[in-house]
Coordinates of C-alpha atoms in Angstrom, one line a residue:
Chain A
X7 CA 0.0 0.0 0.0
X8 CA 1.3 3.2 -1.3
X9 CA 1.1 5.5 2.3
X10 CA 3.1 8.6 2.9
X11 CA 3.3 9.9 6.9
X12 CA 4.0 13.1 8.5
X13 CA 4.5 14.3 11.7
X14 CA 3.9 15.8 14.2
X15 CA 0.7 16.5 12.9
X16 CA 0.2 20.1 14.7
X17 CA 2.8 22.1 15.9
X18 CA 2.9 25.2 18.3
X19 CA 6.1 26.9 17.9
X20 CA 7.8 30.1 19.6
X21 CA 9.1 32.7 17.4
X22 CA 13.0 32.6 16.9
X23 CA 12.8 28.9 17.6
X24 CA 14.0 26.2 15.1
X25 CA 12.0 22.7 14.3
X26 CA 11.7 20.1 11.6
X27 CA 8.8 18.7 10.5
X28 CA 9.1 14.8 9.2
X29 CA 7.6 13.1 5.9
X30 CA 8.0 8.7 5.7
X31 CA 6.9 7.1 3.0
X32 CA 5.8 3.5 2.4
X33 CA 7.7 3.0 -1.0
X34 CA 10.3 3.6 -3.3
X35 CA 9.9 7.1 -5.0
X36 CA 12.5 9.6 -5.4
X37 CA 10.4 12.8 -6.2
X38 CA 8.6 14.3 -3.6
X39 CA 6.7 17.8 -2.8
X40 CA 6.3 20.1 -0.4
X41 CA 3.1 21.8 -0.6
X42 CA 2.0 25.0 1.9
X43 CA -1.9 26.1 2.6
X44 CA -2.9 28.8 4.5
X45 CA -6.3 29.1 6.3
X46 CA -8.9 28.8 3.8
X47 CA -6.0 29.1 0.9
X48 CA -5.7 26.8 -2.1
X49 CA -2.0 24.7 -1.9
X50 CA 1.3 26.6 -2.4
X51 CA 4.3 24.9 -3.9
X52 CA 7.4 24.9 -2.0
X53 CA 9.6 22.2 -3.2
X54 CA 10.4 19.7 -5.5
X55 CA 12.9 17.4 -4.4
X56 CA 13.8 14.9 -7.8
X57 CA 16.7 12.6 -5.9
X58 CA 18.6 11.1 -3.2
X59 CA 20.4 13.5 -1.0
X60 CA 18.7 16.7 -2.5
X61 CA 18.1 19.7 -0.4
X62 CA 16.5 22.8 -1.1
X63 CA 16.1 26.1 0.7
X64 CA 13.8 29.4 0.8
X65 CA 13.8 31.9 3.1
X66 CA 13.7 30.1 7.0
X67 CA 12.3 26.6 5.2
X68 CA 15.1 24.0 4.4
X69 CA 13.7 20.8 2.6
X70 CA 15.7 16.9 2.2
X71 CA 15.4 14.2 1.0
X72 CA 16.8 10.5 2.0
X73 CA 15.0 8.0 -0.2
X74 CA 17.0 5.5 1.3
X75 CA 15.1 6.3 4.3
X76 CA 12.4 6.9 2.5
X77 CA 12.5 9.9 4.3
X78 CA 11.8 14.0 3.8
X79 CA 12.3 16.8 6.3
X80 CA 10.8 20.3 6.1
X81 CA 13.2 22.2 8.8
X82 CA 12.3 25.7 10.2
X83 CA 14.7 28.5 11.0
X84 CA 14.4 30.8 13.5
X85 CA 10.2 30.8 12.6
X86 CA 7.6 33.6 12.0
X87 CA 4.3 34.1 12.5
X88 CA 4.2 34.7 8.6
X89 CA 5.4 30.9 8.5
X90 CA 1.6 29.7 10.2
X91 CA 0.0 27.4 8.2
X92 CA 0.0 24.0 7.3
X93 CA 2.1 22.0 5.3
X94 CA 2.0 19.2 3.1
X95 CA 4.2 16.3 1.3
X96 CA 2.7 14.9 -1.2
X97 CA 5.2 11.6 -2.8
X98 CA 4.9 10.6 -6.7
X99 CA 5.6 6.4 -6.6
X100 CA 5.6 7.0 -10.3
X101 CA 4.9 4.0 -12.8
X102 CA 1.5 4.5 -14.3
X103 CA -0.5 6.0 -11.7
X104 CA 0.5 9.8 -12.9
X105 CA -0.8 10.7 -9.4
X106 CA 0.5 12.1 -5.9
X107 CA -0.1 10.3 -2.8
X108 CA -0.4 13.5 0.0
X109 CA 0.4 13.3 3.5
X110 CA -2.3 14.5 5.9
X111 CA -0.4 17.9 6.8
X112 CA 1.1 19.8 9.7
X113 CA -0.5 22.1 10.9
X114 CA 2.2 24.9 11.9
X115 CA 1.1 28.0 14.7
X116 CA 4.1 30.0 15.4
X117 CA 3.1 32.1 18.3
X118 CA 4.9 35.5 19.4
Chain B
X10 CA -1.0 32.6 -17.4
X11 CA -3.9 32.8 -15.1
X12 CA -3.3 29.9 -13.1
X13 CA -5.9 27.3 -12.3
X14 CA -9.4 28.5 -12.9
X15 CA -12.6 27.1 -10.9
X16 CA -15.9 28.0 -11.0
X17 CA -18.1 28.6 -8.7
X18 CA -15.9 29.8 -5.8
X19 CA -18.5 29.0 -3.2
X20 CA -22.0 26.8 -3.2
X21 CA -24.8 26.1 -1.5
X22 CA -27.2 24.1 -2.2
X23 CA -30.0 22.1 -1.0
X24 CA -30.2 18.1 -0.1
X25 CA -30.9 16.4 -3.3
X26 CA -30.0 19.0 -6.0
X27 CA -27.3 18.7 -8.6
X28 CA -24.0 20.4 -8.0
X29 CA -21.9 20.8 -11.2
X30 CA -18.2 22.3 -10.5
X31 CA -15.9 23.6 -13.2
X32 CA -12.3 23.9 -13.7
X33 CA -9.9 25.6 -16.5
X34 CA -6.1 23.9 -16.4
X35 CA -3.0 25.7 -17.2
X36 CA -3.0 26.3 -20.7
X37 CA -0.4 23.3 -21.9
X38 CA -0.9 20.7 -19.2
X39 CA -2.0 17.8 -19.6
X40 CA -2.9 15.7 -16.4
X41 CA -5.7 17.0 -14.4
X42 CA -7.1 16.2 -11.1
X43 CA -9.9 16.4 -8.9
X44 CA -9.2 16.5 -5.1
X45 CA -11.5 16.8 -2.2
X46 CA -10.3 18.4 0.9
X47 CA -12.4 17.9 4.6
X48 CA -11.3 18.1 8.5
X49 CA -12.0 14.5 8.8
X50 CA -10.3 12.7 5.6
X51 CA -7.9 15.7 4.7
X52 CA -6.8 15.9 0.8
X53 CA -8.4 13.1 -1.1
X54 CA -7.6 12.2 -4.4
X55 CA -11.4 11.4 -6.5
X56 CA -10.5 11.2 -10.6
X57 CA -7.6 12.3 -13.0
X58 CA -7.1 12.7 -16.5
X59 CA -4.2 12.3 -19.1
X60 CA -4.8 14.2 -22.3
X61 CA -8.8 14.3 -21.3
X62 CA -8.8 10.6 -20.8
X63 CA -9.7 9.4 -17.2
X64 CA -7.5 7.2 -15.5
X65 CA -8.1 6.6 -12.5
X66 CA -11.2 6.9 -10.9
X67 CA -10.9 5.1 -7.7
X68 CA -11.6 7.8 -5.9
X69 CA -15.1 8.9 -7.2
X70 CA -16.8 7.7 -3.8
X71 CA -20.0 6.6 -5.5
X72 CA -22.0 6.6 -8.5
X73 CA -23.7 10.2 -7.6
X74 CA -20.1 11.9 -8.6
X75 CA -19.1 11.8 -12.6
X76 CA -15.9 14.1 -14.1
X77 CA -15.6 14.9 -17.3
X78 CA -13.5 16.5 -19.6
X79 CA -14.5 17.2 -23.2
X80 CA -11.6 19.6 -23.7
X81 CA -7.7 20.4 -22.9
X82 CA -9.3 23.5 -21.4
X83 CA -12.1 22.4 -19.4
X84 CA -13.5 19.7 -16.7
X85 CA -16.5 19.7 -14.7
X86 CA -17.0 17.5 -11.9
X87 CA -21.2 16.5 -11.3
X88 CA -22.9 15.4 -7.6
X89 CA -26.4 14.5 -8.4
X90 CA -28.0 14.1 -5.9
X91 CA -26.3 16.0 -3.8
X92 CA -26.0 14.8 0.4
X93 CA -25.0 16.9 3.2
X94 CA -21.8 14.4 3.7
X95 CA -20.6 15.8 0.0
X96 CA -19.9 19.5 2.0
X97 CA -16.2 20.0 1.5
X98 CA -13.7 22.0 -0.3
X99 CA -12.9 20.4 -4.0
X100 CA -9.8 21.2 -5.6
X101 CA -9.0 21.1 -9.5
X102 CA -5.2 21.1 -10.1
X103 CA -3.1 20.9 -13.6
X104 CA 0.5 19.6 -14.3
X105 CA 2.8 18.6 -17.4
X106 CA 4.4 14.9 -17.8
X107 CA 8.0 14.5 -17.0
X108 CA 8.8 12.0 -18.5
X109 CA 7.9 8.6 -20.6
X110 CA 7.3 6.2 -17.4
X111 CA 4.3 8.4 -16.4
X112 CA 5.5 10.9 -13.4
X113 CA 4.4 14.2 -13.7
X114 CA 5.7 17.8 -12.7
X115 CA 4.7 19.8 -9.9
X116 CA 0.8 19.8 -9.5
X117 CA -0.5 23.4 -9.5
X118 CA -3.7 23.7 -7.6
X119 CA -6.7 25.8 -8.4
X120 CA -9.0 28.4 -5.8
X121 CA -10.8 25.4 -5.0
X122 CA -14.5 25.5 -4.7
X123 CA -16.9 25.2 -0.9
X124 CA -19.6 23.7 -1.2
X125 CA -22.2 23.4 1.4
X126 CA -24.9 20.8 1.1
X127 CA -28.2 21.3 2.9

């Protein structure tokens, strides 16, 4: 079965604190997303993360990859209360599906 | 380009009517898909397309929804009859293939649409 886990599910940070947010997946795939949606907000694109080993950064957000792990983190810098939202991965398992397979999200509330 | 395009923004309608949603992909794209987004079951994938041919409906969680897409440029998804459990937030979103085995680029997602069932 084709699953993809993140947690913690919600997370209450303080501003200027740091914290990573974790994505497993059940399979081999090495191409995942990072999606963002704010409060009654469509979904954002953040990353795309095509290999083994890839990392990409904006702003406070750092994104890996480890599909040996089958793993992907979403770490936060020093957060914001302009970073409050949630957060999705979403994996492609590729072959003929076509489709992502989305987490259930994390829902982020960095407070002052 | 404009982005993804859905249509209405927000519904509400009564128990037992029909609900038709529409959606305009990115010019150029050819997968589309229908999501469906509540509290309980989170982002759920219902039907998607490859050059307006579904594939996979496995999703579609009965025979009151149908999708279709006559056109590169437009998809409508249909609830009739509509029930008070179909209230959620549904989500068109377009992207491009990558490459020959069938993965496809970054999914861009429309406004979505609310609906509210009765």
């Amino acid at each position: 079965e084709l699953k993809v886990e993140q947690n913690p599910l919600f997370l209450s940070m303080q501003e200027g604190k740091n914290y990573t947010i974790y994505c497993n997946y059940s399979t081999t795939s090495d191409r995942l997303y990072w999606y963002r949606q704010d409060p009654g907000k469509s979904l954002e694109s953040l990353f795309v993360l095509l290999s083994n080993g890839a990392v990409k950064q904006e702003g406070r957000l750092m994104a890996s990859l480890d599909t040996k792990a089958r793993l992907s983190t979403l770490h936060i810098t020093a957060a914001v209360h302009d970073l409050s939202a949630t957060y999705f991965c979403a994996v492609d398992f590729g072959g003929s599906q076509g489709n992502l397979i989305f987490g259930k999200g994390t829902k982020l509330s960095v407070k002052p | 380009d404009a982005g993804v395009i859905q249509s209405p923004r927000h519904e509400v309608t009564e128990m037992g009517q029909e609900v038709t949603l529409r959606c305009k992909p990115i010019s150029g794209h050819d997968y589309l898909f229908w999501y469906r987004q509540t509290m309980m079951r989170g982002l759920e994938l219902l039907i998607y397309f490859n050059n307006n041919v579904p594939i996979d409906d496995s999703g579609m969680p009965e025979d009151r929804f149908s999708a279709k897409m006559p056109n590169a440029s437009f998809s409508t998804l249909k609830i009739q009859p509509s029930e008070p459990r179909d209230s959620a937030v549904y989500f068109c979103a377009s992207s491009s293939i990558r490459d020959p085995t069938g993965s496809t680029d970054t999914q861009y997602f429309g406004p979505g649409t609310r609906l509210t069932v009765l």
